[in-house]
Amino acid sequence: MIYLDYQATTPLAPEAREAMLAWLGGPDSDTFGNPHSPHRMGRMAAAAVEVARDQVATLFPPGGQVIFTGSATEAINLAIRGNAAVRSGEHIAFSAIEHAAVIDTVKAIGNWTELPVGPDGLIAPDVEMPKYVGLMCVMQLNNEIGTIQPIAAMAERAKETGALLLVDGVQAAGKMALPPKADMIAVSAHKLHGPKGIGALWVRDGLSLIPHVEGGGQEQGLRSGTLSPALCAGFGAAAALAVERMEEDAAHVEELWQIARDAFSGWTLNGSAEQRWHGNLNIRRDGLDVARLMSECREVMFSAGSACASGSGRTSHVLRAIGLSDAQAKSSIRLGWGRYTTRDDMQRACSIILDAADSQA
């Protein structure tokens, strides 16, 4: 099988797997300790967690702390629900193409404004803002169409309005520098070749949050629950590797982008052609039956939209936000690739998809 769904999840890096194995710990080992226990085995596990925390911190700008969570969704919930401004009723602004983790959380709280994007999938730097905003939520790199938001400009707008800036950095982490002027950044291990089941929230020094998961007071009192040293170690190893290989991985992604763009030259690109990550190709062909296409291309793993909304039957809110009709959205596919995708993989996948698409004509 050929895997082209890197926005949904990424293959576990061998280095991350090895780091995890060391802390899975059977009964004859000394590596299964609770990292919150005071004895020697607990201190060993705690030390492994702190090494991982330092490794994950290299993804972020200096001047903040890393809080481990069970996912990026949990990290986003902590950032929004644990924010004093939000809890006091201040307004929340978010882009129309945010992940459901942001949109659903914000709408459950209320008192929000959705910031529109243009056909290119970008927020205009001079977008009209509500008068009083306590929190602004902007995704750096969109998971569906791959557009890169003008985060620096949005950070300035947040500063002008006195708002804090929460950045969903899930797709961007390990691929590009995360924004230095953000106040909070959420990331997920499994989107950068780490394990599923762990994420992190970076919080700028001096910013206080209120926990929304109570219990044992772990993670500086912000996220109660016993940490998994194995998951932390895998996340740390994956993060360190991503930082080390960032330029190499980007060059490889660019090479594959050229192959895919040439192959699908007659298809329409969804979103900006310039401000985007070249490991995400969201394209459409009018009249294409995507369900049939996916059924006929069983050797190639790709997406008809965001994996988080698959099976819902709903048109992608991201594709609607950039002005696509339901018919255009439903004739769109998303291909995603990365570190472990080969040239042969890409060439063969493009050939398979194109042959199947042409058979519908």
Short mmCIF file of N, CA and C in Angstrom, two decimals, residues 94-256:
data_model
loop_
_atom_site.label_atom_id
_atom_site.label_comp_id
_atom_site.label_asym_id
_atom_site.label_seq_id
_atom_site.Cartn_x
_atom_site.Cartn_y
_atom_site.Cartn_z
N PHE A 94 -11.81 33.56 15.99
CA PHE A 94 -11.11 32.43 15.40
C PHE A 94 -11.33 32.43 13.90
N SER A 95 -10.39 31.83 13.17
CA SER A 95 -10.52 31.80 11.72
C SER A 95 -11.55 30.77 11.29
N ALA A 96 -12.15 31.01 10.12
CA ALA A 96 -13.21 30.13 9.61
C ALA A 96 -12.71 28.75 9.25
N ILE A 97 -11.39 28.56 9.19
CA ILE A 97 -10.86 27.26 8.78
C ILE A 97 -10.10 26.57 9.91
N GLU A 98 -10.44 26.91 11.15
CA GLU A 98 -9.83 26.23 12.28
C GLU A 98 -10.28 24.77 12.34
N HIS A 99 -9.51 23.97 13.04
CA HIS A 99 -9.88 22.58 13.30
C HIS A 99 -11.09 22.55 14.22
N ALA A 100 -11.85 21.46 14.16
CA ALA A 100 -13.03 21.32 15.01
C ALA A 100 -12.68 21.41 16.49
N ALA A 101 -11.45 21.06 16.86
CA ALA A 101 -11.05 21.16 18.26
C ALA A 101 -11.18 22.59 18.78
N VAL A 102 -10.91 23.55 17.91
CA VAL A 102 -11.09 24.97 18.27
C VAL A 102 -12.55 25.38 18.11
N ILE A 103 -13.10 25.13 16.93
CA ILE A 103 -14.45 25.63 16.62
C ILE A 103 -15.49 25.09 17.59
N ASP A 104 -15.49 23.78 17.81
CA ASP A 104 -16.50 23.19 18.68
C ASP A 104 -16.35 23.65 20.13
N THR A 105 -15.11 23.80 20.57
CA THR A 105 -14.87 24.25 21.94
C THR A 105 -15.34 25.69 22.12
N VAL A 106 -14.97 26.54 21.18
CA VAL A 106 -15.35 27.95 21.27
C VAL A 106 -16.87 28.11 21.21
N LYS A 107 -17.51 27.39 20.30
CA LYS A 107 -18.96 27.53 20.16
C LYS A 107 -19.71 26.98 21.37
N ALA A 108 -19.10 26.01 22.04
CA ALA A 108 -19.72 25.50 23.27
C ALA A 108 -19.67 26.53 24.38
N ILE A 109 -18.65 27.39 24.34
CA ILE A 109 -18.49 28.43 25.37
C ILE A 109 -19.37 29.63 25.04
N GLY A 110 -19.42 30.02 23.74
CA GLY A 110 -20.21 31.18 23.32
C GLY A 110 -19.37 32.44 23.26
N ASN A 111 -20.02 33.54 22.81
CA ASN A 111 -19.37 34.85 22.75
C ASN A 111 -18.17 34.84 21.81
N TRP A 112 -18.43 34.51 20.54
CA TRP A 112 -17.35 34.35 19.58
C TRP A 112 -17.63 35.08 18.27
N THR A 113 -16.56 35.30 17.52
CA THR A 113 -16.64 35.86 16.17
C THR A 113 -15.76 35.04 15.25
N GLU A 114 -16.31 34.64 14.11
CA GLU A 114 -15.55 33.88 13.12
C GLU A 114 -14.93 34.85 12.12
N LEU A 115 -13.62 34.74 11.95
CA LEU A 115 -12.90 35.61 11.00
C LEU A 115 -12.86 34.94 9.64
N PRO A 116 -13.36 35.58 8.59
CA PRO A 116 -13.42 34.95 7.27
C PRO A 116 -12.05 34.82 6.63
N VAL A 117 -11.95 33.90 5.70
CA VAL A 117 -10.76 33.77 4.87
C VAL A 117 -11.16 34.02 3.42
N GLY A 118 -10.18 34.36 2.58
CA GLY A 118 -10.45 34.57 1.17
C GLY A 118 -10.41 33.25 0.41
N PRO A 119 -10.61 33.29 -0.91
CA PRO A 119 -10.53 32.09 -1.74
C PRO A 119 -9.18 31.39 -1.64
N ASP A 120 -8.16 32.15 -1.22
CA ASP A 120 -6.83 31.57 -1.05
C ASP A 120 -6.67 30.84 0.27
N GLY A 121 -7.69 30.91 1.12
CA GLY A 121 -7.62 30.24 2.41
C GLY A 121 -6.87 31.01 3.48
N LEU A 122 -6.64 32.30 3.26
CA LEU A 122 -5.87 33.12 4.18
C LEU A 122 -6.74 34.20 4.80
N ILE A 123 -6.45 34.53 6.06
CA ILE A 123 -7.09 35.67 6.72
C ILE A 123 -6.43 36.94 6.21
N ALA A 124 -7.22 37.92 5.83
CA ALA A 124 -6.64 39.20 5.42
C ALA A 124 -6.03 39.89 6.64
N PRO A 125 -4.80 40.40 6.52
CA PRO A 125 -4.17 41.05 7.68
C PRO A 125 -4.99 42.20 8.25
N ASP A 126 -5.84 42.84 7.41
CA ASP A 126 -6.65 43.97 7.88
C ASP A 126 -8.09 43.55 8.17
N VAL A 127 -8.31 42.25 8.41
CA VAL A 127 -9.65 41.77 8.69
C VAL A 127 -10.26 42.55 9.86
N GLU A 128 -11.55 42.83 9.75
CA GLU A 128 -12.23 43.57 10.81
C GLU A 128 -12.36 42.69 12.05
N MET A 129 -11.94 43.25 13.17
CA MET A 129 -11.98 42.52 14.43
C MET A 129 -13.08 43.06 15.32
N PRO A 130 -13.68 42.20 16.13
CA PRO A 130 -14.63 42.72 17.12
C PRO A 130 -13.90 43.66 18.09
N LYS A 131 -14.67 44.53 18.72
CA LYS A 131 -14.07 45.59 19.53
C LYS A 131 -13.32 45.03 20.73
N TYR A 132 -13.91 44.06 21.41
CA TYR A 132 -13.27 43.52 22.62
C TYR A 132 -13.00 42.03 22.43
N VAL A 133 -11.72 41.66 22.39
CA VAL A 133 -11.32 40.27 22.20
C VAL A 133 -10.33 39.89 23.29
N GLY A 134 -10.61 38.77 23.94
CA GLY A 134 -9.68 38.29 24.96
C GLY A 134 -8.75 37.22 24.45
N LEU A 135 -9.22 36.48 23.40
CA LEU A 135 -8.43 35.37 22.86
C LEU A 135 -8.65 35.29 21.36
N MET A 136 -7.57 35.14 20.61
CA MET A 136 -7.63 34.92 19.18
C MET A 136 -7.03 33.55 18.88
N CYS A 137 -7.73 32.74 18.07
CA CYS A 137 -7.27 31.39 17.74
C CYS A 137 -7.02 31.31 16.24
N VAL A 138 -5.78 31.02 15.86
CA VAL A 138 -5.42 30.94 14.44
C VAL A 138 -4.53 29.73 14.21
N MET A 139 -4.92 28.90 13.26
CA MET A 139 -4.13 27.73 12.87
C MET A 139 -2.97 28.18 11.96
N GLN A 140 -1.76 27.74 12.26
CA GLN A 140 -0.62 28.15 11.44
C GLN A 140 -0.64 27.51 10.06
N LEU A 141 -0.83 26.20 10.02
CA LEU A 141 -0.83 25.44 8.76
C LEU A 141 -2.09 24.60 8.72
N ASN A 142 -2.94 24.84 7.72
CA ASN A 142 -4.23 24.17 7.69
C ASN A 142 -4.11 22.71 7.32
N ASN A 143 -4.84 21.87 8.04
CA ASN A 143 -4.75 20.42 7.83
C ASN A 143 -5.44 19.95 6.57
N GLU A 144 -6.42 20.71 6.06
CA GLU A 144 -7.15 20.26 4.88
C GLU A 144 -6.56 20.78 3.58
N ILE A 145 -6.25 22.07 3.52
CA ILE A 145 -5.78 22.64 2.25
C ILE A 145 -4.32 23.07 2.27
N GLY A 146 -3.66 22.98 3.42
CA GLY A 146 -2.22 23.23 3.46
C GLY A 146 -1.79 24.67 3.43
N THR A 147 -2.73 25.62 3.58
CA THR A 147 -2.34 27.02 3.53
C THR A 147 -1.67 27.45 4.84
N ILE A 148 -0.72 28.37 4.71
CA ILE A 148 0.02 28.88 5.86
C ILE A 148 -0.47 30.29 6.17
N GLN A 149 -1.04 30.47 7.34
CA GLN A 149 -1.61 31.77 7.69
C GLN A 149 -0.53 32.80 7.99
N PRO A 150 -0.83 34.09 7.79
CA PRO A 150 0.11 35.18 8.13
C PRO A 150 0.15 35.38 9.65
N ILE A 151 0.77 34.43 10.31
CA ILE A 151 0.74 34.40 11.77
C ILE A 151 1.37 35.64 12.39
N ALA A 152 2.46 36.12 11.81
CA ALA A 152 3.11 37.31 12.38
C ALA A 152 2.16 38.50 12.37
N ALA A 153 1.43 38.67 11.26
CA ALA A 153 0.48 39.77 11.16
C ALA A 153 -0.66 39.59 12.15
N MET A 154 -1.13 38.34 12.31
CA MET A 154 -2.23 38.10 13.25
C MET A 154 -1.77 38.30 14.69
N ALA A 155 -0.50 38.01 14.96
CA ALA A 155 0.03 38.26 16.31
C ALA A 155 0.01 39.75 16.61
N GLU A 156 0.32 40.56 15.61
CA GLU A 156 0.28 42.01 15.79
C GLU A 156 -1.14 42.49 16.03
N ARG A 157 -2.11 41.91 15.28
CA ARG A 157 -3.51 42.29 15.48
C ARG A 157 -3.97 41.90 16.88
N ALA A 158 -3.54 40.74 17.34
CA ALA A 158 -3.90 40.32 18.69
C ALA A 158 -3.34 41.30 19.72
N LYS A 159 -2.11 41.69 19.51
CA LYS A 159 -1.47 42.63 20.44
C LYS A 159 -2.20 43.96 20.46
N GLU A 160 -2.62 44.42 19.28
CA GLU A 160 -3.33 45.70 19.17
C GLU A 160 -4.64 45.69 19.95
N THR A 161 -5.32 44.54 19.94
CA THR A 161 -6.61 44.44 20.60
C THR A 161 -6.49 43.98 22.06
N GLY A 162 -5.28 43.67 22.48
CA GLY A 162 -5.07 43.22 23.85
C GLY A 162 -5.42 41.77 24.06
N ALA A 163 -5.54 41.01 22.96
CA ALA A 163 -5.93 39.60 23.05
C ALA A 163 -4.70 38.71 23.16
N LEU A 164 -4.90 37.53 23.76
CA LEU A 164 -3.89 36.49 23.72
C LEU A 164 -4.05 35.72 22.41
N LEU A 165 -2.95 35.15 21.91
CA LEU A 165 -2.98 34.41 20.66
C LEU A 165 -2.70 32.94 20.92
N LEU A 166 -3.68 32.09 20.59
CA LEU A 166 -3.52 30.64 20.63
C LEU A 166 -3.31 30.15 19.20
N VAL A 167 -2.23 29.44 18.98
CA VAL A 167 -1.92 28.91 17.65
C VAL A 167 -2.04 27.39 17.66
N ASP A 168 -2.85 26.87 16.75
CA ASP A 168 -2.88 25.44 16.50
C ASP A 168 -1.68 25.15 15.60
N GLY A 169 -0.63 24.59 16.20
CA GLY A 169 0.60 24.31 15.46
C GLY A 169 0.75 22.85 15.09
N VAL A 170 -0.35 22.10 15.11
CA VAL A 170 -0.29 20.65 14.91
C VAL A 170 0.37 20.28 13.60
N GLN A 171 -0.07 20.88 12.50
CA GLN A 171 0.48 20.52 11.20
C GLN A 171 1.83 21.17 10.93
N ALA A 172 2.12 22.26 11.62
CA ALA A 172 3.35 23.01 11.37
C ALA A 172 4.54 22.51 12.17
N ALA A 173 4.30 21.96 13.35
CA ALA A 173 5.39 21.57 14.24
C ALA A 173 6.31 20.55 13.58
N GLY A 174 7.60 20.84 13.63
CA GLY A 174 8.59 19.95 13.03
C GLY A 174 8.82 20.21 11.55
N LYS A 175 7.98 21.05 10.95
CA LYS A 175 8.13 21.38 9.52
C LYS A 175 8.67 22.79 9.30
N MET A 176 8.32 23.67 10.23
CA MET A 176 8.70 25.08 10.11
C MET A 176 8.76 25.68 11.51
N ALA A 177 9.34 26.87 11.61
CA ALA A 177 9.42 27.53 12.91
C ALA A 177 8.03 27.89 13.40
N LEU A 178 7.77 27.62 14.66
CA LEU A 178 6.51 28.02 15.26
C LEU A 178 6.60 29.49 15.67
N PRO A 179 5.47 30.20 15.69
CA PRO A 179 5.50 31.67 15.83
C PRO A 179 6.02 32.16 17.18
N PRO A 180 7.04 33.00 17.18
CA PRO A 180 7.64 33.46 18.43
C PRO A 180 6.76 34.39 19.24
N LYS A 181 5.74 35.01 18.61
CA LYS A 181 4.90 35.97 19.32
C LYS A 181 3.58 35.36 19.78
N ALA A 182 3.44 34.06 19.65
CA ALA A 182 2.23 33.40 20.17
C ALA A 182 2.28 33.37 21.69
N ASP A 183 1.11 33.24 22.29
CA ASP A 183 1.04 33.10 23.74
C ASP A 183 0.88 31.65 24.16
N MET A 184 0.22 30.86 23.29
CA MET A 184 0.04 29.43 23.52
C MET A 184 0.08 28.72 22.16
N ILE A 185 0.68 27.52 22.14
CA ILE A 185 0.76 26.74 20.90
C ILE A 185 0.47 25.29 21.25
N ALA A 186 -0.46 24.69 20.49
CA ALA A 186 -0.81 23.29 20.70
C ALA A 186 -0.20 22.43 19.60
N VAL A 187 0.35 21.26 19.98
CA VAL A 187 0.94 20.34 19.00
C VAL A 187 0.55 18.91 19.36
N SER A 188 0.79 18.01 18.39
CA SER A 188 0.45 16.59 18.57
C SER A 188 1.61 15.74 18.10
N ALA A 189 1.96 14.71 18.87
CA ALA A 189 3.11 13.87 18.54
C ALA A 189 2.91 13.09 17.25
N HIS A 190 1.70 12.57 17.02
CA HIS A 190 1.53 11.64 15.90
C HIS A 190 1.50 12.34 14.54
N LYS A 191 1.54 13.68 14.53
CA LYS A 191 1.62 14.40 13.26
C LYS A 191 3.08 14.68 12.87
N LEU A 192 4.04 14.29 13.73
CA LEU A 192 5.45 14.49 13.39
C LEU A 192 6.26 13.22 13.67
N HIS A 193 5.63 12.07 13.38
CA HIS A 193 6.27 10.76 13.47
C HIS A 193 6.50 10.30 14.90
N GLY A 194 5.68 10.80 15.81
CA GLY A 194 5.67 10.32 17.18
C GLY A 194 4.45 9.44 17.42
N PRO A 195 4.24 9.01 18.66
CA PRO A 195 3.12 8.11 18.98
C PRO A 195 1.79 8.85 19.09
N LYS A 196 0.71 8.11 18.89
CA LYS A 196 -0.63 8.63 19.14
C LYS A 196 -0.88 8.62 20.65
N GLY A 197 -1.76 9.50 21.10
CA GLY A 197 -2.12 9.51 22.51
C GLY A 197 -1.37 10.50 23.36
N ILE A 198 -0.59 11.40 22.73
CA ILE A 198 0.10 12.43 23.51
C ILE A 198 0.24 13.69 22.67
N GLY A 199 0.03 14.82 23.31
CA GLY A 199 0.20 16.13 22.69
C GLY A 199 0.87 17.04 23.71
N ALA A 200 0.91 18.32 23.38
CA ALA A 200 1.52 19.28 24.30
C ALA A 200 0.96 20.67 24.05
N LEU A 201 0.92 21.43 25.11
CA LEU A 201 0.60 22.85 25.02
C LEU A 201 1.80 23.64 25.51
N TRP A 202 2.29 24.52 24.65
CA TRP A 202 3.36 25.45 25.04
C TRP A 202 2.68 26.71 25.54
N VAL A 203 3.12 27.17 26.72
CA VAL A 203 2.53 28.35 27.35
C VAL A 203 3.63 29.36 27.63
N ARG A 204 3.44 30.56 27.13
CA ARG A 204 4.45 31.61 27.34
C ARG A 204 4.68 31.86 28.82
N ASP A 205 5.96 32.08 29.20
CA ASP A 205 6.29 32.37 30.60
C ASP A 205 5.48 33.57 31.09
N GLY A 206 4.96 33.44 32.30
CA GLY A 206 4.20 34.52 32.90
C GLY A 206 2.70 34.42 32.68
N LEU A 207 2.27 33.53 31.79
CA LEU A 207 0.85 33.36 31.52
C LEU A 207 0.30 32.24 32.39
N SER A 208 -0.74 32.53 33.14
CA SER A 208 -1.33 31.55 34.03
C SER A 208 -2.61 30.98 33.43
N LEU A 209 -2.80 29.68 33.56
CA LEU A 209 -4.02 29.01 33.13
C LEU A 209 -4.70 28.35 34.32
N ILE A 210 -5.96 28.06 34.15
CA ILE A 210 -6.73 27.39 35.18
C ILE A 210 -6.99 25.96 34.70
N PRO A 211 -6.65 24.95 35.49
CA PRO A 211 -6.83 23.57 35.01
C PRO A 211 -8.30 23.24 34.77
N HIS A 212 -8.56 22.42 33.76
CA HIS A 212 -9.93 21.95 33.56
C HIS A 212 -10.01 20.43 33.73
N VAL A 213 -8.87 19.79 34.05
CA VAL A 213 -8.85 18.38 34.46
C VAL A 213 -8.26 18.35 35.86
N GLU A 214 -9.11 18.09 36.84
CA GLU A 214 -8.67 18.09 38.24
C GLU A 214 -8.29 16.68 38.66
N GLY A 215 -7.49 16.58 39.71
CA GLY A 215 -7.11 15.26 40.19
C GLY A 215 -5.87 15.32 41.04
N GLY A 216 -4.77 14.80 40.50
CA GLY A 216 -3.54 14.70 41.29
C GLY A 216 -2.62 15.90 41.19
N GLY A 217 -2.96 16.86 40.34
CA GLY A 217 -2.14 18.07 40.26
C GLY A 217 -0.87 17.93 39.46
N GLN A 218 -0.79 16.89 38.59
CA GLN A 218 0.41 16.72 37.78
C GLN A 218 0.52 17.83 36.72
N GLU A 219 1.67 17.89 36.08
CA GLU A 219 1.95 18.88 35.03
C GLU A 219 1.70 20.31 35.53
N GLN A 220 2.44 20.65 36.56
CA GLN A 220 2.37 21.97 37.17
C GLN A 220 0.95 22.34 37.59
N GLY A 221 0.17 21.30 37.92
CA GLY A 221 -1.20 21.50 38.36
C GLY A 221 -2.18 21.79 37.25
N LEU A 222 -1.72 21.72 35.99
CA LEU A 222 -2.58 22.09 34.87
C LEU A 222 -3.23 20.89 34.17
N ARG A 223 -2.70 19.69 34.39
CA ARG A 223 -3.26 18.53 33.70
C ARG A 223 -3.05 17.30 34.57
N SER A 224 -4.03 17.02 35.39
CA SER A 224 -3.90 15.88 36.30
C SER A 224 -3.97 14.57 35.52
N GLY A 225 -3.28 13.57 36.05
CA GLY A 225 -3.24 12.25 35.44
C GLY A 225 -1.80 11.77 35.32
N THR A 226 -1.60 10.47 35.47
CA THR A 226 -0.26 9.90 35.39
C THR A 226 0.26 9.96 33.96
N LEU A 227 1.44 10.51 33.81
CA LEU A 227 2.07 10.58 32.49
C LEU A 227 2.62 9.21 32.10
N SER A 228 2.64 8.94 30.80
CA SER A 228 3.28 7.74 30.27
C SER A 228 4.70 8.07 29.86
N PRO A 229 5.71 7.56 30.57
CA PRO A 229 7.08 7.82 30.16
C PRO A 229 7.36 7.33 28.74
N ALA A 230 6.74 6.22 28.34
CA ALA A 230 6.96 5.70 26.98
C ALA A 230 6.45 6.66 25.93
N LEU A 231 5.23 7.19 26.12
CA LEU A 231 4.69 8.14 25.15
C LEU A 231 5.51 9.43 25.13
N CYS A 232 5.89 9.89 26.32
CA CYS A 232 6.71 11.11 26.39
C CYS A 232 8.04 10.90 25.68
N ALA A 233 8.68 9.74 25.92
CA ALA A 233 9.97 9.46 25.29
C ALA A 233 9.85 9.39 23.78
N GLY A 234 8.77 8.76 23.29
CA GLY A 234 8.56 8.69 21.85
C GLY A 234 8.33 10.05 21.24
N PHE A 235 7.55 10.89 21.93
CA PHE A 235 7.29 12.25 21.47
C PHE A 235 8.60 13.03 21.45
N GLY A 236 9.39 12.90 22.50
CA GLY A 236 10.64 13.64 22.57
C GLY A 236 11.60 13.25 21.46
N ALA A 237 11.74 11.94 21.23
CA ALA A 237 12.64 11.48 20.17
C ALA A 237 12.17 11.96 18.80
N ALA A 238 10.85 11.92 18.57
CA ALA A 238 10.31 12.36 17.28
C ALA A 238 10.53 13.86 17.09
N ALA A 239 10.35 14.63 18.16
CA ALA A 239 10.54 16.08 18.08
C ALA A 239 11.99 16.43 17.79
N ALA A 240 12.90 15.78 18.51
CA ALA A 240 14.33 16.04 18.29
C ALA A 240 14.73 15.70 16.87
N LEU A 241 14.21 14.58 16.35
CA LEU A 241 14.53 14.16 14.99
C LEU A 241 13.96 15.15 13.98
N ALA A 242 12.73 15.63 14.22
CA ALA A 242 12.10 16.57 13.29
C ALA A 242 12.90 17.87 13.20
N VAL A 243 13.37 18.36 14.33
CA VAL A 243 14.18 19.58 14.33
C VAL A 243 15.49 19.35 13.60
N GLU A 244 16.11 18.21 13.87
CA GLU A 244 17.40 17.88 13.23
C GLU A 244 17.26 17.74 11.72
N ARG A 245 16.14 17.17 11.26
CA ARG A 245 15.95 16.86 9.85
C ARG A 245 15.08 17.88 9.11
N MET A 246 14.78 18.99 9.71
CA MET A 246 13.79 19.90 9.14
C MET A 246 14.12 20.30 7.71
N GLU A 247 15.34 20.70 7.45
CA GLU A 247 15.71 21.12 6.10
C GLU A 247 15.72 19.93 5.13
N GLU A 248 16.24 18.81 5.58
CA GLU A 248 16.28 17.61 4.75
C GLU A 248 14.87 17.13 4.40
N ASP A 249 13.99 17.12 5.39
CA ASP A 249 12.62 16.69 5.14
C ASP A 249 11.91 17.65 4.19
N ALA A 250 12.15 18.95 4.36
CA ALA A 250 11.50 19.95 3.50
C ALA A 250 11.96 19.79 2.05
N ALA A 251 13.23 19.50 1.85
CA ALA A 251 13.75 19.31 0.48
C ALA A 251 13.12 18.08 -0.15
N HIS A 252 12.96 17.03 0.63
CA HIS A 252 12.33 15.80 0.11
C HIS A 252 10.87 16.04 -0.24
N VAL A 253 10.17 16.75 0.62
CA VAL A 253 8.77 17.09 0.38
C VAL A 253 8.63 17.92 -0.90
N GLU A 254 9.53 18.85 -1.10
CA GLU A 254 9.50 19.70 -2.30
C GLU A 254 9.68 18.89 -3.57
N GLU A 255 10.55 17.92 -3.53
CA GLU A 255 10.76 17.06 -4.69
C GLU A 255 9.49 16.29 -5.04
N LEU A 256 8.82 15.77 -4.03
CA LEU A 256 7.59 15.02 -4.26
C LEU A 256 6.46 15.94 -4.72
#
